[in-house]
mmCIF file of C-alpha atoms in Angstrom:
data_model
loop_
_atom_site.group_PDB
_atom_site.id
_atom_site.type_symbol
_atom_site.label_atom_id
_atom_site.label_comp_id
_atom_site.label_asym_id
_atom_site.label_seq_id
_atom_site.Cartn_x
_atom_site.Cartn_y
_atom_site.Cartn_z
ATOM 1 C CA MET A 1 11.132 17.542 -2.442
ATOM 2 C CA GLU A 2 14.196 15.944 -4.081
ATOM 3 C CA LYS A 3 13.567 12.731 -2.132
ATOM 4 C CA THR A 4 9.976 12.618 -3.401
ATOM 5 C CA PHE A 5 11.030 13.184 -7.010
ATOM 6 C CA CYS A 6 13.756 10.521 -6.801
ATOM 7 C CA SER A 7 11.252 8.091 -5.261
ATOM 8 C CA PHE A 8 8.817 8.823 -8.070
ATOM 9 C CA VAL A 9 11.414 8.164 -10.784
ATOM 10 C CA LEU A 10 12.755 5.012 -9.123
ATOM 11 C CA THR A 11 9.233 3.671 -8.593
ATOM 12 C CA LEU A 12 8.443 4.116 -12.294
ATOM 13 C CA VAL A 13 11.699 2.472 -13.396
ATOM 14 C CA VAL A 14 11.348 -0.525 -11.074
ATOM 15 C CA THR A 15 7.635 -1.002 -11.772
ATOM 16 C CA CYS A 16 8.004 -0.796 -15.558
ATOM 17 C CA GLY A 17 11.100 -2.990 -15.527
ATOM 18 C CA ALA A 18 9.396 -5.706 -13.482
ATOM 19 C CA VAL A 19 6.362 -6.028 -15.783
ATOM 20 C CA PRO A 20 7.743 -8.500 -18.353
ATOM 21 C CA ALA A 21 9.503 -10.692 -15.772
ATOM 22 C CA PHE A 22 6.550 -10.993 -13.401
ATOM 23 C CA ALA A 23 3.944 -11.399 -16.153
ATOM 24 C CA ALA A 24 5.889 -14.392 -17.497
ATOM 25 C CA PHE A 25 6.222 -16.055 -14.070
ATOM 26 C CA GLU A 26 4.288 -19.350 -14.016
ATOM 27 C CA CYS A 27 4.449 -20.384 -10.324
ATOM 28 C CA THR A 28 5.945 -23.786 -11.058
ATOM 29 C CA ASP A 29 8.427 -25.284 -8.640
ATOM 30 C CA VAL A 30 7.372 -23.045 -5.723
ATOM 31 C CA GLY A 31 5.903 -25.874 -3.689
ATOM 32 C CA GLU A 32 2.320 -27.040 -3.413
ATOM 33 C CA TRP A 33 1.417 -24.786 -0.470
ATOM 34 C CA LEU A 34 2.719 -21.660 -2.278
ATOM 35 C CA GLU A 35 1.272 -22.409 -5.700
ATOM 36 C CA LYS A 36 -2.232 -20.981 -5.105
ATOM 37 C CA PRO A 37 -1.093 -17.624 -3.597
ATOM 38 C CA CYS A 38 1.617 -17.369 -6.242
ATOM 39 C CA ARG A 39 -0.953 -17.862 -9.013
ATOM 40 C CA ARG A 40 -3.193 -15.193 -7.417
ATOM 41 C CA LEU A 41 -0.325 -12.684 -7.511
ATOM 42 C CA ALA A 42 0.792 -13.593 -11.041
ATOM 43 C CA ASN A 43 -2.787 -13.570 -12.406
ATOM 44 C CA THR A 44 -3.530 -10.224 -10.749
ATOM 45 C CA TYR A 45 -0.453 -8.726 -12.319
ATOM 46 C CA ARG A 46 -1.068 -10.286 -15.738
ATOM 47 C CA ASP A 47 -4.857 -9.751 -15.966
ATOM 48 C CA GLY A 48 -5.329 -6.600 -13.886
ATOM 49 C CA ASN A 49 -5.922 -2.993 -14.779
ATOM 50 C CA ASN A 50 -3.270 -0.411 -14.029
ATOM 51 C CA GLU A 51 -3.687 1.630 -10.887
ATOM 52 C CA MET A 52 -1.895 4.619 -9.449
ATOM 53 C CA PHE A 53 -1.249 5.214 -5.744
ATOM 54 C CA LEU A 54 -0.876 8.718 -4.338
ATOM 55 C CA SER A 55 0.399 8.969 -0.813
ATOM 56 C CA GLY A 56 -0.923 10.746 1.580
ATOM 57 C CA TYR A 57 -1.038 11.708 5.150
ATOM 58 C CA SER A 58 0.216 10.175 8.408
ATOM 59 C CA TRP A 59 -1.566 11.079 11.646
ATOM 60 C CA HIS A 60 0.451 10.223 14.752
ATOM 61 C CA LEU A 61 -2.111 9.529 17.473
ATOM 62 C CA PRO A 62 -1.766 12.155 20.251
ATOM 63 C CA MET A 63 -2.328 9.624 23.040
ATOM 64 C CA THR A 64 0.814 7.683 22.070
ATOM 65 C CA TYR A 65 3.214 10.535 21.210
ATOM 66 C CA THR A 66 4.409 13.471 23.242
ATOM 67 C CA LYS A 67 3.502 16.919 21.933
ATOM 68 C CA GLU A 68 7.178 17.669 21.334
ATOM 69 C CA LYS A 69 7.742 14.496 19.331
ATOM 70 C CA ARG A 70 4.658 15.077 17.171
ATOM 71 C CA LYS A 71 6.088 18.480 16.185
ATOM 72 C CA GLU A 72 9.258 16.759 14.915
ATOM 73 C CA LEU A 73 7.470 14.135 12.825
ATOM 74 C CA ASN A 74 6.483 14.377 9.175
ATOM 75 C CA GLU A 75 2.738 14.101 8.574
ATOM 76 C CA ASN A 76 2.961 14.758 4.827
ATOM 77 C CA ALA A 77 3.761 11.261 3.605
ATOM 78 C CA PHE A 78 4.094 12.321 -0.029
ATOM 79 C CA GLY A 79 4.805 9.560 -2.491
ATOM 80 C CA PHE A 80 3.724 7.635 -5.533
ATOM 81 C CA GLY A 81 3.223 4.079 -6.681
ATOM 82 C CA MET A 82 1.889 1.860 -9.398
ATOM 83 C CA GLY A 83 0.016 -1.395 -9.291
ATOM 84 C CA ARG A 84 -2.265 -3.825 -11.046
ATOM 85 C CA ILE A 85 -5.772 -4.559 -9.773
ATOM 86 C CA VAL A 86 -8.414 -7.185 -10.520
ATOM 87 C CA GLU A 87 -12.043 -6.856 -9.450
ATOM 88 C CA ASP A 88 -13.929 -10.125 -8.930
ATOM 89 C CA PRO A 89 -17.577 -10.436 -10.052
ATOM 90 C CA ASP A 90 -18.639 -10.030 -6.389
ATOM 91 C CA GLY A 91 -16.744 -6.691 -6.141
ATOM 92 C CA ASP A 92 -13.770 -7.940 -4.113
ATOM 93 C CA THR A 93 -10.434 -6.575 -5.311
ATOM 94 C CA HIS A 94 -6.923 -8.023 -5.487
ATOM 95 C CA SER A 95 -3.981 -5.729 -6.139
ATOM 96 C CA VAL A 96 -0.212 -6.003 -6.461
ATOM 97 C CA PHE A 97 1.758 -2.786 -6.057
ATOM 98 C CA PHE A 98 5.038 -0.968 -5.592
ATOM 99 C CA VAL A 99 4.909 2.324 -3.631
ATOM 100 C CA ALA A 100 7.493 4.733 -2.240
ATOM 101 C CA PHE A 101 6.681 7.599 0.146
ATOM 102 C CA LEU A 102 8.236 9.796 2.819
ATOM 103 C CA ASP A 103 7.949 8.247 6.275
ATOM 104 C CA SER A 104 7.577 10.033 9.610
ATOM 105 C CA HIS A 105 11.270 11.040 9.549
ATOM 106 C CA LYS A 106 11.218 12.225 5.890
ATOM 107 C CA ASN A 107 13.107 9.132 4.737
ATOM 108 C CA VAL A 108 11.912 7.148 1.734
ATOM 109 C CA GLN A 109 9.925 4.027 2.646
ATOM 110 C CA TRP A 110 9.654 1.335 -0.061
ATOM 111 C CA ASN A 111 6.682 -1.042 -0.155
ATOM 112 C CA LEU A 112 6.080 -4.033 -2.423
ATOM 113 C CA GLY A 113 2.911 -5.933 -1.722
ATOM 114 C CA TYR A 114 -0.574 -7.292 -2.194
ATOM 115 C CA THR A 115 -3.961 -5.976 -1.061
ATOM 116 C CA TRP A 116 -7.359 -7.624 -0.817
ATOM 117 C CA SER A 117 -10.573 -5.714 -0.085
ATOM 118 C CA THR A 118 -14.272 -6.489 -0.041
ATOM 119 C CA TYR A 119 -16.938 -3.815 -0.536
ATOM 120 C CA TRP A 120 -20.587 -3.312 0.348
ATOM 121 C CA GLY A 121 -23.284 -1.477 -1.576
ATOM 122 C CA ARG A 122 -23.995 -0.804 -5.206
ATOM 123 C CA ARG A 123 -20.971 -0.377 -7.486
ATOM 124 C CA ASP A 124 -22.324 2.868 -9.005
ATOM 125 C CA LEU A 125 -22.562 4.529 -5.551
ATOM 126 C CA PRO A 126 -19.916 5.209 -2.882
ATOM 127 C CA GLN A 127 -18.924 1.930 -1.216
ATOM 128 C CA PHE A 128 -17.400 1.105 2.155
ATOM 129 C CA GLY A 129 -14.718 -1.588 2.184
ATOM 130 C CA LEU A 130 -12.544 -3.616 4.519
ATOM 131 C CA GLY A 131 -9.431 -5.599 3.713
ATOM 132 C CA TYR A 132 -5.759 -6.093 4.367
ATOM 133 C CA VAL A 133 -2.335 -5.413 2.921
ATOM 134 C CA ALA A 134 0.609 -7.812 3.052
ATOM 135 C CA ALA A 135 3.894 -6.237 2.008
ATOM 136 C CA ILE A 136 7.648 -6.238 2.133
ATOM 137 C CA VAL A 137 8.689 -2.882 3.606
ATOM 138 C CA GLN A 138 12.077 -1.185 3.687
ATOM 139 C CA ARG A 139 12.917 1.874 5.729
ATOM 140 C CA PRO A 140 16.253 2.952 7.195
ATOM 141 C CA ASP A 141 15.143 3.249 10.843
ATOM 142 C CA ILE A 142 13.820 -0.314 11.220
ATOM 143 C CA PHE A 143 16.068 -3.424 11.209
ATOM 144 C CA HIS A 144 18.995 -1.318 9.918
ATOM 145 C CA GLY A 145 17.277 -0.928 6.548
ATOM 146 C CA ILE A 146 16.763 -4.651 5.950
ATOM 147 C CA PRO A 147 13.392 -5.291 4.225
ATOM 148 C CA PHE A 148 10.799 -6.940 6.478
ATOM 149 C CA PRO A 149 7.264 -8.344 6.075
ATOM 150 C CA ALA A 150 4.227 -6.453 7.350
ATOM 151 C CA ALA A 151 0.470 -7.056 7.367
ATOM 152 C CA LEU A 152 -2.034 -4.311 8.187
ATOM 153 C CA PRO A 153 -5.810 -3.767 8.018
ATOM 154 C CA LEU A 154 -7.373 -1.532 5.364
ATOM 155 C CA VAL A 155 -10.535 0.587 5.495
ATOM 156 C CA SER A 156 -11.680 2.042 2.166
ATOM 157 C CA LEU A 157 -14.201 4.379 0.628
ATOM 158 C CA ARG A 158 -14.549 3.689 -3.105
ATOM 159 C CA TYR A 159 -16.448 5.614 -5.748
ATOM 160 C CA LYS A 160 -16.142 4.411 -9.315
ATOM 161 C CA GLU A 161 -12.380 4.248 -10.073
ATOM 162 C CA ALA A 162 -11.173 6.366 -7.110
ATOM 163 C CA THR A 163 -10.563 4.920 -3.650
ATOM 164 C CA LEU A 164 -9.541 6.610 -0.398
ATOM 165 C CA VAL A 165 -7.778 4.107 1.868
ATOM 166 C CA THR A 166 -6.541 4.226 5.448
ATOM 167 C CA THR A 167 -4.610 1.785 7.577
ATOM 168 C CA PHE A 168 -3.538 1.680 11.200
ATOM 169 C CA ILE A 169 0.132 1.069 12.002
ATOM 170 C CA PRO A 170 0.227 -0.133 15.608
ATOM 171 C CA THR A 171 2.859 0.432 18.255
ATOM 172 C CA VAL A 172 5.409 -2.348 17.956
ATOM 173 C CA GLY A 173 7.755 -2.881 20.854
ATOM 174 C CA GLY A 174 5.736 -0.667 23.176
ATOM 175 C CA GLY A 175 6.560 2.673 24.648
ATOM 176 C CA VAL A 176 5.744 6.277 23.899
ATOM 177 C CA ASN A 177 6.664 7.866 20.546
ATOM 178 C CA ASN A 178 6.736 4.537 18.724
ATOM 179 C CA GLY A 179 3.965 3.569 16.282
ATOM 180 C CA SER A 180 0.207 4.142 16.456
ATOM 181 C CA VAL A 181 -0.189 5.971 13.151
ATOM 182 C CA LEU A 182 -3.187 6.344 10.843
ATOM 183 C CA TYR A 183 -1.903 6.434 7.271
ATOM 184 C CA VAL A 184 -4.145 7.706 4.448
ATOM 185 C CA PHE A 185 -3.552 7.336 0.712
ATOM 186 C CA GLY A 186 -5.478 7.322 -2.540
ATOM 187 C CA ARG A 187 -5.723 4.899 -5.450
ATOM 188 C CA TYR A 188 -7.056 5.391 -8.943
ATOM 189 C CA THR A 189 -7.801 2.532 -11.351
ATOM 190 C CA PHE A 190 -7.378 3.016 -15.093
ATOM 191 C CA LYS A 191 -9.952 1.028 -17.070
#
């Protein structure tokens, strides 16, 4: 519980401290090929609504983990995050975020990233969505704690300002007891 509380406090401090610096970023001198994605991130942060992330649950797929290993792993991926989200006129969303949660070994995992999702159906009814997340991730058991990039698919169910999201974390490097996790979290947009 102490790890979760410390993650919560650090997430708030870092997120609130980064607001003025990132909002003022103009995307000049980043190179022509990076200018458009940079502007998307900066505009999302500057023009977006606040959103809160509540983490969630990790389901380690039984066909890729031994029964003994699954008993050792943490499924309660408790955590918290903040972000900024923009909804396009067609209903697509762009979000920048910072989230910290407890990983499968009860260590804090830090995530800084961007999500894009598209939705089907009327906005005033529950909507199904698909998208992706691109993030910089840091956790102590991968690459000796050095942050690394990751991209994963997203499947969402959105109703008004609340969204339930899941992603699949595949097995990387092969073998049993390594990857193949469904991760579920929630988001709430403040308008």
